[in-house]
Protein backbone atom coordinates (compact mmCIF):
# COMPACT_ATOMS: atom_id res chain seq x y z
CA UNK A 1 0.00 0.00 0.00
CA UNK A 2 1.29 3.47 -0.82
CA UNK A 3 1.74 6.16 1.85
CA UNK A 4 -1.47 7.57 3.29
CA UNK A 5 -1.74 11.36 3.13
CA UNK A 6 -2.89 13.29 6.20
CA UNK A 7 -3.35 17.04 6.61
CA UNK A 8 -0.31 18.27 8.59
CA UNK A 9 -2.27 20.64 10.82
CA UNK A 10 -5.52 20.51 12.72
CA UNK A 11 -8.34 21.58 10.43
CA UNK A 12 -12.10 21.81 10.87
CA UNK A 13 -14.01 18.73 9.72
CA UNK A 14 -15.60 20.66 6.84
CA UNK A 15 -12.14 21.57 5.49
CA UNK A 16 -10.89 18.01 5.95
CA UNK A 17 -13.92 16.69 4.07
CA UNK A 18 -13.19 19.06 1.16
CA UNK A 19 -9.54 17.93 1.10
CA UNK A 20 -10.69 14.29 1.10
CA UNK A 21 -13.11 14.89 -1.77
CA UNK A 22 -10.38 16.72 -3.73
CA UNK A 23 -7.96 13.81 -3.23
CA UNK A 24 -5.50 15.97 -1.26
CA UNK A 25 -5.73 13.58 1.73
CA UNK A 26 -6.60 9.89 1.86
CA UNK A 27 -8.30 9.77 5.26
CA UNK A 28 -9.98 12.00 7.80
CA UNK A 29 -8.72 10.87 11.21
CA UNK A 30 -11.60 12.03 13.42
CA UNK A 31 -15.16 11.60 12.13
CA UNK A 32 -18.55 10.69 13.41
CA UNK A 33 -20.40 8.15 11.32
CA UNK A 34 -23.67 9.70 10.19
CA UNK A 35 -26.24 8.35 7.76
CA UNK A 36 -25.32 11.03 5.23
CA UNK A 37 -21.59 10.35 5.52
CA UNK A 38 -22.06 6.58 5.25
CA UNK A 39 -23.38 7.12 1.70
CA UNK A 40 -19.91 8.19 0.53
CA UNK A 41 -17.43 7.09 3.21
CA UNK A 42 -15.97 3.91 4.66
CA UNK A 43 -15.19 3.93 8.39
CA UNK A 44 -12.89 1.96 10.67
CA UNK A 45 -14.26 0.51 13.88
CA UNK A 46 -14.63 3.22 16.56
CA UNK A 47 -11.34 3.98 18.28
CA UNK A 48 -12.56 6.54 20.82
CA UNK A 49 -15.81 8.04 22.07
CA UNK A 50 -16.49 11.76 22.07
CA UNK A 51 -18.31 12.80 25.20
CA UNK A 52 -20.17 15.90 24.04
CA UNK A 53 -20.89 18.16 27.00
CA UNK A 54 -22.61 21.45 27.63
CA UNK A 55 -20.33 24.28 28.77
CA UNK A 56 -21.66 27.28 30.69
CA UNK A 57 -20.37 30.30 32.58
CA UNK A 58 -19.21 28.90 35.94
CA UNK A 59 -21.18 31.20 38.23
CA UNK A 60 -24.42 30.58 36.35
CA UNK A 61 -26.86 28.37 38.27
CA UNK A 62 -28.11 26.70 35.12
CA UNK A 63 -30.07 23.54 35.83
CA UNK A 64 -29.13 20.81 33.35
CA UNK A 65 -30.68 17.37 33.09
CA UNK A 66 -30.32 16.58 29.40
CA UNK A 67 -31.42 17.92 26.02
CA UNK A 68 -34.88 19.15 27.09
CA UNK A 69 -33.36 21.42 29.72
CA UNK A 70 -31.68 23.41 26.91
CA UNK A 71 -35.02 24.70 25.64
CA UNK A 72 -35.09 28.47 25.10
CA UNK A 73 -31.34 28.94 25.58
CA UNK A 74 -28.75 30.14 23.08
CA UNK A 75 -25.95 27.69 22.24
CA UNK A 76 -22.76 28.32 20.29
CA UNK A 77 -21.83 25.38 18.03
CA UNK A 78 -19.08 24.64 15.54
CA UNK A 79 -20.42 25.06 12.02
CA UNK A 80 -20.60 21.87 9.96
CA UNK A 81 -20.37 19.33 12.80
CA UNK A 82 -22.51 16.18 12.85
CA UNK A 83 -24.43 17.12 16.00
CA UNK A 84 -26.26 20.01 14.30
CA UNK A 85 -29.36 17.95 13.33
CA UNK A 86 -29.72 16.62 16.86
CA UNK A 87 -29.40 20.05 18.43
CA UNK A 88 -31.70 21.76 15.94
CA UNK A 89 -34.47 19.33 16.99
CA UNK A 90 -34.52 20.77 20.54
CA UNK A 91 -37.53 23.07 20.74
CA UNK A 92 -36.64 26.72 21.29
CA UNK A 93 -32.85 26.19 21.33
CA UNK A 94 -31.15 28.99 19.38
CA UNK A 95 -28.01 27.74 17.64
CA UNK A 96 -25.18 30.17 16.92
CA UNK A 97 -22.80 28.55 14.39
CA UNK A 98 -19.14 29.59 14.62
CA UNK A 99 -15.90 28.44 13.03
CA UNK A 100 -14.05 27.01 16.05
CA UNK A 101 -14.46 25.68 19.56
CA UNK A 102 -12.43 28.57 20.93
CA UNK A 103 -14.89 31.04 19.35
CA UNK A 104 -17.83 29.07 20.81
CA UNK A 105 -16.35 29.08 24.30
CA UNK A 106 -15.41 32.76 24.13
CA UNK A 107 -19.00 33.64 23.24
CA UNK A 108 -20.15 31.93 26.45
CA UNK A 109 -17.34 33.58 28.44
CA UNK A 110 -18.49 36.98 27.14
CA UNK A 111 -22.06 35.96 28.05
CA UNK A 112 -23.26 36.42 24.48
CA UNK A 113 -24.43 32.78 24.41
CA UNK A 114 -25.90 30.84 27.33
CA UNK A 115 -24.02 27.63 26.61
CA UNK A 116 -21.75 25.87 24.12
CA UNK A 117 -21.44 22.24 23.13
CA UNK A 118 -17.95 20.71 23.16
CA UNK A 119 -16.05 17.46 23.31
CA UNK A 120 -15.13 17.03 26.99
CA UNK A 121 -11.39 16.63 26.33
CA UNK A 122 -11.27 19.54 23.90
CA UNK A 123 -13.10 21.75 26.41
CA UNK A 124 -10.70 20.79 29.20
CA UNK A 125 -7.74 21.50 26.92
CA UNK A 126 -9.13 24.97 26.12
CA UNK A 127 -9.79 25.72 29.82
CA UNK A 128 -6.18 24.80 30.59
CA UNK A 129 -4.65 26.64 27.61
CA UNK A 130 -6.62 29.90 27.52
CA UNK A 131 -6.73 31.75 30.89
CA UNK A 132 -9.82 33.78 29.90
CA UNK A 133 -11.83 30.53 29.68
CA UNK A 134 -11.13 29.40 33.27
CA UNK A 135 -14.51 30.90 34.30
CA UNK A 136 -16.32 28.22 32.27
CA UNK A 137 -17.53 24.88 33.59
CA UNK A 138 -18.83 21.60 32.19
CA UNK A 139 -22.35 20.46 32.98
CA UNK A 140 -23.02 16.76 33.59
CA UNK A 141 -24.35 14.39 32.39
CA UNK A 142 -22.90 14.40 28.88
CA UNK A 143 -25.36 15.52 26.23
CA UNK A 144 -24.26 12.95 23.62
CA UNK A 145 -21.77 10.09 23.41
CA UNK A 146 -20.54 9.71 19.85
CA UNK A 147 -18.10 7.05 18.56
CA UNK A 148 -15.09 8.42 16.68
CA UNK A 149 -13.83 6.85 13.44
CA UNK A 150 -11.24 7.28 10.73
CA UNK A 151 -12.87 7.54 7.30
CA UNK A 152 -12.00 7.43 3.62
CA UNK A 153 -14.02 7.78 0.43
CA UNK A 154 -15.76 4.67 -0.87
CA UNK A 155 -14.41 5.65 -4.29
CA UNK A 156 -10.78 5.76 -3.11
CA UNK A 157 -8.88 3.12 -5.12
CA UNK A 158 -7.41 1.67 -1.92
CA UNK A 159 -10.30 2.56 0.40
CA UNK A 160 -11.17 -1.00 1.44
CA UNK A 161 -7.51 -1.83 2.09
CA UNK A 162 -6.96 1.37 4.11
CA UNK A 163 -9.93 0.59 6.35
CA UNK A 164 -8.92 -3.06 6.73
CA UNK A 165 -5.34 -2.13 7.71
CA UNK A 166 -6.48 0.47 10.24
CA UNK A 167 -8.95 -2.03 11.75
CA UNK A 168 -6.21 -4.67 12.05
CA UNK A 169 -3.85 -2.18 13.71
CA UNK A 170 -6.57 -0.97 16.06
CA UNK A 171 -7.44 -4.52 17.09
CA UNK A 172 -3.77 -5.22 17.78
CA UNK A 173 -3.19 -2.17 20.00
CA UNK A 174 -6.45 -2.84 21.86
CA UNK A 175 -5.52 -6.46 22.53
CA UNK A 176 -2.00 -5.67 23.77
CA UNK A 177 -3.11 -2.76 26.01
CA UNK A 178 -1.37 0.01 24.06
CA UNK A 179 -4.68 1.67 23.13
CA UNK A 180 -5.67 2.12 26.78
CA UNK A 181 -2.15 3.29 27.74
CA UNK A 182 -2.23 5.94 24.98
CA UNK A 183 -5.60 7.24 26.16
CA UNK A 184 -4.43 7.35 29.77
CA UNK A 185 -1.14 9.03 28.83
CA UNK A 186 -2.66 11.71 26.63
CA UNK A 187 -5.97 12.35 28.38
CA UNK A 188 -5.31 11.31 31.97
CA UNK A 189 -3.70 14.64 32.90
CA UNK A 190 -6.78 16.75 32.17
PDB file of N, CA, C and O in Angstrom, residues 64-119:
ATOM      1  N   UNK A  64     -29.269  21.637  34.553  1.00  0.00           N
ATOM      2  CA  UNK A  64     -29.130  20.813  33.354  1.00  0.00           C
ATOM      3  C   UNK A  64     -29.428  19.359  33.677  1.00  0.00           C
ATOM      4  O   UNK A  64     -28.845  18.781  34.591  1.00  0.00           O
ATOM      5  N   UNK A  65     -30.352  18.782  32.897  1.00  0.00           N
ATOM      6  CA  UNK A  65     -30.684  17.370  33.090  1.00  0.00           C
ATOM      7  C   UNK A  65     -30.866  16.661  31.753  1.00  0.00           C
ATOM      8  O   UNK A  65     -31.595  15.697  31.660  1.00  0.00           O
ATOM      9  N   UNK A  66     -30.214  17.180  30.714  1.00  0.00           N
ATOM     10  CA  UNK A  66     -30.323  16.575  29.398  1.00  0.00           C
ATOM     11  C   UNK A  66     -30.833  17.568  28.372  1.00  0.00           C
ATOM     12  O   UNK A  66     -31.014  18.758  28.644  1.00  0.00           O
ATOM     13  N   UNK A  67     -31.084  17.073  27.163  1.00  0.00           N
ATOM     14  CA  UNK A  67     -31.423  17.915  26.019  1.00  0.00           C
ATOM     15  C   UNK A  67     -32.622  18.834  26.258  1.00  0.00           C
ATOM     16  O   UNK A  67     -32.585  20.012  25.904  1.00  0.00           O
ATOM     17  N   UNK A  68     -33.676  18.324  26.876  1.00  0.00           N
ATOM     18  CA  UNK A  68     -34.880  19.153  27.085  1.00  0.00           C
ATOM     19  C   UNK A  68     -34.606  20.372  27.962  1.00  0.00           C
ATOM     20  O   UNK A  68     -35.265  21.392  27.831  1.00  0.00           O
ATOM     21  N   UNK A  69     -33.646  20.289  28.839  1.00  0.00           N
ATOM     22  CA  UNK A  69     -33.356  21.423  29.716  1.00  0.00           C
ATOM     23  C   UNK A  69     -32.639  22.558  28.978  1.00  0.00           C
ATOM     24  O   UNK A  69     -32.408  23.611  29.560  1.00  0.00           O
ATOM     25  N   UNK A  70     -32.308  22.363  27.716  1.00  0.00           N
ATOM     26  CA  UNK A  70     -31.678  23.409  26.908  1.00  0.00           C
ATOM     27  C   UNK A  70     -32.703  24.285  26.185  1.00  0.00           C
ATOM     28  O   UNK A  70     -32.323  25.258  25.528  1.00  0.00           O
ATOM     29  N   UNK A  71     -33.968  23.944  26.316  1.00  0.00           N
ATOM     30  CA  UNK A  71     -35.017  24.704  25.639  1.00  0.00           C
ATOM     31  C   UNK A  71     -34.914  26.180  25.993  1.00  0.00           C
ATOM     32  O   UNK A  71     -34.692  26.535  27.143  1.00  0.00           O
ATOM     33  N   UNK A  72     -35.047  27.014  24.976  1.00  0.00           N
ATOM     34  CA  UNK A  72     -35.093  28.470  25.098  1.00  0.00           C
ATOM     35  C   UNK A  72     -33.773  29.093  25.546  1.00  0.00           C
ATOM     36  O   UNK A  72     -33.749  30.204  26.050  1.00  0.00           O
ATOM     37  N   UNK A  73     -32.676  28.388  25.342  1.00  0.00           N
ATOM     38  CA  UNK A  73     -31.343  28.935  25.582  1.00  0.00           C
ATOM     39  C   UNK A  73     -30.677  29.224  24.243  1.00  0.00           C
ATOM     40  O   UNK A  73     -31.132  28.758  23.193  1.00  0.00           O
ATOM     41  N   UNK A  74     -29.577  29.959  24.276  1.00  0.00           N
ATOM     42  CA  UNK A  74     -28.754  30.142  23.081  1.00  0.00           C
ATOM     43  C   UNK A  74     -27.492  29.291  23.256  1.00  0.00           C
ATOM     44  O   UNK A  74     -26.928  29.230  24.351  1.00  0.00           O
ATOM     45  N   UNK A  75     -27.094  28.595  22.178  1.00  0.00           N
ATOM     46  CA  UNK A  75     -25.950  27.690  22.235  1.00  0.00           C
ATOM     47  C   UNK A  75     -25.017  27.959  21.061  1.00  0.00           C
ATOM     48  O   UNK A  75     -25.452  27.936  19.906  1.00  0.00           O
ATOM     49  N   UNK A  76     -23.746  28.194  21.354  1.00  0.00           N
ATOM     50  CA  UNK A  76     -22.760  28.321  20.287  1.00  0.00           C
ATOM     51  C   UNK A  76     -22.292  26.921  19.893  1.00  0.00           C
ATOM     52  O   UNK A  76     -22.055  26.068  20.750  1.00  0.00           O
ATOM     53  N   UNK A  77     -22.203  26.691  18.584  1.00  0.00           N
ATOM     54  CA  UNK A  77     -21.831  25.376  18.032  1.00  0.00           C
ATOM     55  C   UNK A  77     -20.823  25.577  16.915  1.00  0.00           C
ATOM     56  O   UNK A  77     -20.782  26.638  16.291  1.00  0.00           O
ATOM     57  N   UNK A  78     -20.028  24.560  16.649  1.00  0.00           N
ATOM     58  CA  UNK A  78     -19.081  24.636  15.544  1.00  0.00           C
ATOM     59  C   UNK A  78     -19.827  24.308  14.254  1.00  0.00           C
ATOM     60  O   UNK A  78     -20.464  23.258  14.140  1.00  0.00           O
ATOM     61  N   UNK A  79     -19.745  25.204  13.313  1.00  0.00           N
ATOM     62  CA  UNK A  79     -20.420  25.061  12.017  1.00  0.00           C
ATOM     63  C   UNK A  79     -19.953  23.794  11.310  1.00  0.00           C
ATOM     64  O   UNK A  79     -18.774  23.479  11.277  1.00  0.00           O
ATOM     65  N   UNK A  80     -20.916  23.034  10.780  1.00  0.00           N
ATOM     66  CA  UNK A  80     -20.599  21.868   9.957  1.00  0.00           C
ATOM     67  C   UNK A  80     -20.395  20.571  10.721  1.00  0.00           C
ATOM     68  O   UNK A  80     -20.076  19.552  10.122  1.00  0.00           O
ATOM     69  N   UNK A  81     -20.575  20.562  12.036  1.00  0.00           N
ATOM     70  CA  UNK A  81     -20.374  19.335  12.801  1.00  0.00           C
ATOM     71  C   UNK A  81     -21.623  18.464  12.778  1.00  0.00           C
ATOM     72  O   UNK A  81     -22.744  18.952  12.624  1.00  0.00           O
ATOM     73  N   UNK A  82     -21.446  17.152  12.975  1.00  0.00           N
ATOM     74  CA  UNK A  82     -22.514  16.176  12.848  1.00  0.00           C
ATOM     75  C   UNK A  82     -23.607  16.261  13.897  1.00  0.00           C
ATOM     76  O   UNK A  82     -24.649  15.637  13.743  1.00  0.00           O
ATOM     77  N   UNK A  83     -23.405  17.024  14.964  1.00  0.00           N
ATOM     78  CA  UNK A  83     -24.428  17.115  16.001  1.00  0.00           C
ATOM     79  C   UNK A  83     -25.501  18.155  15.685  1.00  0.00           C
ATOM     80  O   UNK A  83     -26.462  18.302  16.425  1.00  0.00           O
ATOM     81  N   UNK A  84     -25.353  18.903  14.606  1.00  0.00           N
ATOM     82  CA  UNK A  84     -26.261  20.012  14.295  1.00  0.00           C
ATOM     83  C   UNK A  84     -27.716  19.544  14.188  1.00  0.00           C
ATOM     84  O   UNK A  84     -28.612  20.173  14.740  1.00  0.00           O
ATOM     85  N   UNK A  85     -27.976  18.439  13.483  1.00  0.00           N
ATOM     86  CA  UNK A  85     -29.356  17.953  13.327  1.00  0.00           C
ATOM     87  C   UNK A  85     -29.981  17.617  14.672  1.00  0.00           C
ATOM     88  O   UNK A  85     -31.136  17.951  14.932  1.00  0.00           O
ATOM     89  N   UNK A  86     -29.218  16.956  15.531  1.00  0.00           N
ATOM     90  CA  UNK A  86     -29.724  16.616  16.857  1.00  0.00           C
ATOM     91  C   UNK A  86     -30.080  17.872  17.639  1.00  0.00           C
ATOM     92  O   UNK A  86     -31.164  17.992  18.208  1.00  0.00           O
ATOM     93  N   UNK A  87     -29.169  18.839  17.655  1.00  0.00           N
ATOM     94  CA  UNK A  87     -29.405  20.054  18.435  1.00  0.00           C
ATOM     95  C   UNK A  87     -30.533  20.902  17.857  1.00  0.00           C
ATOM     96  O   UNK A  87     -31.310  21.494  18.609  1.00  0.00           O
ATOM     97  N   UNK A  88     -30.648  20.942  16.546  1.00  0.00           N
ATOM     98  CA  UNK A  88     -31.703  21.755  15.939  1.00  0.00           C
ATOM     99  C   UNK A  88     -33.089  21.173  16.203  1.00  0.00           C
ATOM    100  O   UNK A  88     -34.094  21.862  16.033  1.00  0.00           O
ATOM    101  N   UNK A  89     -33.170  19.932  16.668  1.00  0.00           N
ATOM    102  CA  UNK A  89     -34.469  19.328  16.986  1.00  0.00           C
ATOM    103  C   UNK A  89     -34.961  19.704  18.391  1.00  0.00           C
ATOM    104  O   UNK A  89     -36.089  19.393  18.747  1.00  0.00           O
ATOM    105  N   UNK A  90     -34.124  20.378  19.177  1.00  0.00           N
ATOM    106  CA  UNK A  90     -34.521  20.770  20.536  1.00  0.00           C
ATOM    107  C   UNK A  90     -35.349  22.054  20.437  1.00  0.00           C
ATOM    108  O   UNK A  90     -34.863  23.093  19.989  1.00  0.00           O
ATOM    109  N   UNK A  91     -36.594  21.950  20.852  1.00  0.00           N
ATOM    110  CA  UNK A  91     -37.532  23.065  20.741  1.00  0.00           C
ATOM    111  C   UNK A  91     -36.997  24.319  21.438  1.00  0.00           C
ATOM    112  O   UNK A  91     -36.583  24.280  22.602  1.00  0.00           O
ATOM    113  N   UNK A  92     -36.983  25.429  20.710  1.00  0.00           N
ATOM    114  CA  UNK A  92     -36.635  26.716  21.288  1.00  0.00           C
ATOM    115  C   UNK A  92     -35.152  26.962  21.490  1.00  0.00           C
ATOM    116  O   UNK A  92     -34.768  28.038  21.940  1.00  0.00           O
ATOM    117  N   UNK A  93     -34.290  25.996  21.185  1.00  0.00           N
ATOM    118  CA  UNK A  93     -32.850  26.188  21.334  1.00  0.00           C
ATOM    119  C   UNK A  93     -32.340  27.008  20.156  1.00  0.00           C
ATOM    120  O   UNK A  93     -32.509  26.621  19.000  1.00  0.00           O
ATOM    121  N   UNK A  94     -31.730  28.143  20.436  1.00  0.00           N
ATOM    122  CA  UNK A  94     -31.155  28.993  19.385  1.00  0.00           C
ATOM    123  C   UNK A  94     -29.704  28.586  19.175  1.00  0.00           C
ATOM    124  O   UNK A  94     -28.893  28.653  20.101  1.00  0.00           O
ATOM    125  N   UNK A  95     -29.376  28.152  17.964  1.00  0.00           N
ATOM    126  CA  UNK A  95     -28.013  27.736  17.640  1.00  0.00           C
ATOM    127  C   UNK A  95     -27.258  28.893  16.986  1.00  0.00           C
ATOM    128  O   UNK A  95     -27.779  29.544  16.078  1.00  0.00           O
ATOM    129  N   UNK A  96     -26.039  29.117  17.459  1.00  0.00           N
ATOM    130  CA  UNK A  96     -25.181  30.166  16.923  1.00  0.00           C
ATOM    131  C   UNK A  96     -23.948  29.473  16.332  1.00  0.00           C
ATOM    132  O   UNK A  96     -23.017  29.113  17.061  1.00  0.00           O
ATOM    133  N   UNK A  97     -23.933  29.259  15.008  1.00  0.00           N
ATOM    134  CA  UNK A  97     -22.804  28.550  14.393  1.00  0.00           C
ATOM    135  C   UNK A  97     -21.562  29.432  14.260  1.00  0.00           C
ATOM    136  O   UNK A  97     -21.644  30.569  13.808  1.00  0.00           O
ATOM    137  N   UNK A  98     -20.416  28.882  14.681  1.00  0.00           N
ATOM    138  CA  UNK A  98     -19.136  29.587  14.616  1.00  0.00           C
ATOM    139  C   UNK A  98     -18.092  28.665  14.004  1.00  0.00           C
ATOM    140  O   UNK A  98     -18.338  27.481  13.796  1.00  0.00           O
ATOM    141  N   UNK A  99     -16.915  29.202  13.761  1.00  0.00           N
ATOM    142  CA  UNK A  99     -15.902  28.439  13.026  1.00  0.00           C
ATOM    143  C   UNK A  99     -14.987  27.579  13.896  1.00  0.00           C
ATOM    144  O   UNK A  99     -14.283  26.728  13.364  1.00  0.00           O
ATOM    145  N   UNK A 100     -14.972  27.779  15.211  1.00  0.00           N
ATOM    146  CA  UNK A 100     -14.051  27.010  16.054  1.00  0.00           C
ATOM    147  C   UNK A 100     -14.603  26.848  17.457  1.00  0.00           C
ATOM    148  O   UNK A 100     -15.454  27.626  17.906  1.00  0.00           O
ATOM    149  N   UNK A 101     -14.054  25.877  18.176  1.00  0.00           N
ATOM    150  CA  UNK A 101     -14.457  25.675  19.562  1.00  0.00           C
ATOM    151  C   UNK A 101     -14.051  26.878  20.404  1.00  0.00           C
ATOM    152  O   UNK A 101     -14.801  27.325  21.267  1.00  0.00           O
ATOM    153  N   UNK A 102     -12.869  27.414  20.157  1.00  0.00           N
ATOM    154  CA  UNK A 102     -12.434  28.571  20.930  1.00  0.00           C
ATOM    155  C   UNK A 102     -13.434  29.719  20.788  1.00  0.00           C
ATOM    156  O   UNK A 102     -13.805  30.352  21.773  1.00  0.00           O
ATOM    157  N   UNK A 103     -13.903  29.983  19.567  1.00  0.00           N
ATOM    158  CA  UNK A 103     -14.891  31.043  19.354  1.00  0.00           C
ATOM    159  C   UNK A 103     -16.188  30.739  20.094  1.00  0.00           C
ATOM    160  O   UNK A 103     -16.799  31.635  20.690  1.00  0.00           O
ATOM    161  N   UNK A 104     -16.609  29.473  20.090  1.00  0.00           N
ATOM    162  CA  UNK A 104     -17.834  29.075  20.806  1.00  0.00           C
ATOM    163  C   UNK A 104     -17.696  29.321  22.305  1.00  0.00           C
ATOM    164  O   UNK A 104     -18.595  29.869  22.939  1.00  0.00           O
ATOM    165  N   UNK A 105     -16.560  28.921  22.863  1.00  0.00           N
ATOM    166  CA  UNK A 105     -16.348  29.083  24.300  1.00  0.00           C
ATOM    167  C   UNK A 105     -16.216  30.556  24.679  1.00  0.00           C
ATOM    168  O   UNK A 105     -16.730  30.985  25.715  1.00  0.00           O
ATOM    169  N   UNK A 106     -15.548  31.326  23.847  1.00  0.00           N
ATOM    170  CA  UNK A 106     -15.408  32.760  24.128  1.00  0.00           C
ATOM    171  C   UNK A 106     -16.758  33.472  24.107  1.00  0.00           C
ATOM    172  O   UNK A 106     -16.971  34.405  24.877  1.00  0.00           O
ATOM    173  N   UNK A 107     -17.670  33.033  23.265  1.00  0.00           N
ATOM    174  CA  UNK A 107     -19.002  33.636  23.239  1.00  0.00           C
ATOM    175  C   UNK A 107     -19.730  33.410  24.573  1.00  0.00           C
ATOM    176  O   UNK A 107     -20.403  34.305  25.076  1.00  0.00           O
ATOM    177  N   UNK A 108     -19.556  32.216  25.138  1.00  0.00           N
ATOM    178  CA  UNK A 108     -20.152  31.927  26.446  1.00  0.00           C
ATOM    179  C   UNK A 108     -19.435  32.748  27.521  1.00  0.00           C
ATOM    180  O   UNK A 108     -20.079  33.334  28.394  1.00  0.00           O
ATOM    181  N   UNK A 109     -18.111  32.818  27.457  1.00  0.00           N
ATOM    182  CA  UNK A 109     -17.335  33.575  28.443  1.00  0.00           C
ATOM    183  C   UNK A 109     -17.738  35.048  28.435  1.00  0.00           C
ATOM    184  O   UNK A 109     -17.801  35.697  29.476  1.00  0.00           O
ATOM    185  N   UNK A 110     -18.055  35.580  27.258  1.00  0.00           N
ATOM    186  CA  UNK A 110     -18.488  36.978  27.140  1.00  0.00           C
ATOM    187  C   UNK A 110     -19.979  37.140  27.429  1.00  0.00           C
ATOM    188  O   UNK A 110     -20.512  38.239  27.329  1.00  0.00           O
ATOM    189  N   UNK A 111     -20.616  36.007  27.739  1.00  0.00           N
ATOM    190  CA  UNK A 111     -22.058  35.961  28.052  1.00  0.00           C
ATOM    191  C   UNK A 111     -22.929  36.426  26.885  1.00  0.00           C
ATOM    192  O   UNK A 111     -23.997  36.979  27.073  1.00  0.00           O
ATOM    193  N   UNK A 112     -22.465  36.121  25.669  1.00  0.00           N
ATOM    194  CA  UNK A 112     -23.260  36.419  24.478  1.00  0.00           C
ATOM    195  C   UNK A 112     -23.967  35.167  23.973  1.00  0.00           C
ATOM    196  O   UNK A 112     -24.724  35.213  23.016  1.00  0.00           O
ATOM    197  N   UNK A 113     -23.696  34.032  24.613  1.00  0.00           N
ATOM    198  CA  UNK A 113     -24.432  32.777  24.410  1.00  0.00           C
ATOM    199  C   UNK A 113     -24.570  32.150  25.792  1.00  0.00           C
ATOM    200  O   UNK A 113     -23.675  32.285  26.627  1.00  0.00           O
ATOM    201  N   UNK A 114     -25.684  31.469  26.017  1.00  0.00           N
ATOM    202  CA  UNK A 114     -25.902  30.841  27.329  1.00  0.00           C
ATOM    203  C   UNK A 114     -24.971  29.659  27.552  1.00  0.00           C
ATOM    204  O   UNK A 114     -24.436  29.475  28.651  1.00  0.00           O
ATOM    205  N   UNK A 115     -24.808  28.853  26.509  1.00  0.00           N
ATOM    206  CA  UNK A 115     -24.024  27.627  26.611  1.00  0.00           C
ATOM    207  C   UNK A 115     -23.323  27.350  25.281  1.00  0.00           C
ATOM    208  O   UNK A 115     -23.638  27.960  24.255  1.00  0.00           O
ATOM    209  N   UNK A 116     -22.399  26.399  25.321  1.00  0.00           N
ATOM    210  CA  UNK A 116     -21.747  25.874  24.117  1.00  0.00           C
ATOM    211  C   UNK A 116     -21.748  24.358  24.228  1.00  0.00           C
ATOM    212  O   UNK A 116     -21.883  23.810  25.327  1.00  0.00           O
ATOM    213  N   UNK A 117     -21.603  23.686  23.110  1.00  0.00           N
ATOM    214  CA  UNK A 117     -21.438  22.239  23.130  1.00  0.00           C
ATOM    215  C   UNK A 117     -19.988  21.961  22.721  1.00  0.00           C
ATOM    216  O   UNK A 117     -19.442  22.629  21.846  1.00  0.00           O
ATOM    217  N   UNK A 118     -19.358  20.992  23.414  1.00  0.00           N
ATOM    218  CA  UNK A 118     -17.947  20.706  23.157  1.00  0.00           C
ATOM    219  C   UNK A 118     -17.622  19.272  23.524  1.00  0.00           C
ATOM    220  O   UNK A 118     -18.256  18.689  24.407  1.00  0.00           O
ATOM    221  N   UNK A 119     -16.619  18.728  22.868  1.00  0.00           N
ATOM    222  CA  UNK A 119     -16.055  17.464  23.310  1.00  0.00           C
ATOM    223  C   UNK A 119     -15.413  17.718  24.671  1.00  0.00           C
ATOM    224  O   UNK A 119     -14.735  18.737  24.875  1.00  0.00           O
TER     225      UNK A 119
END
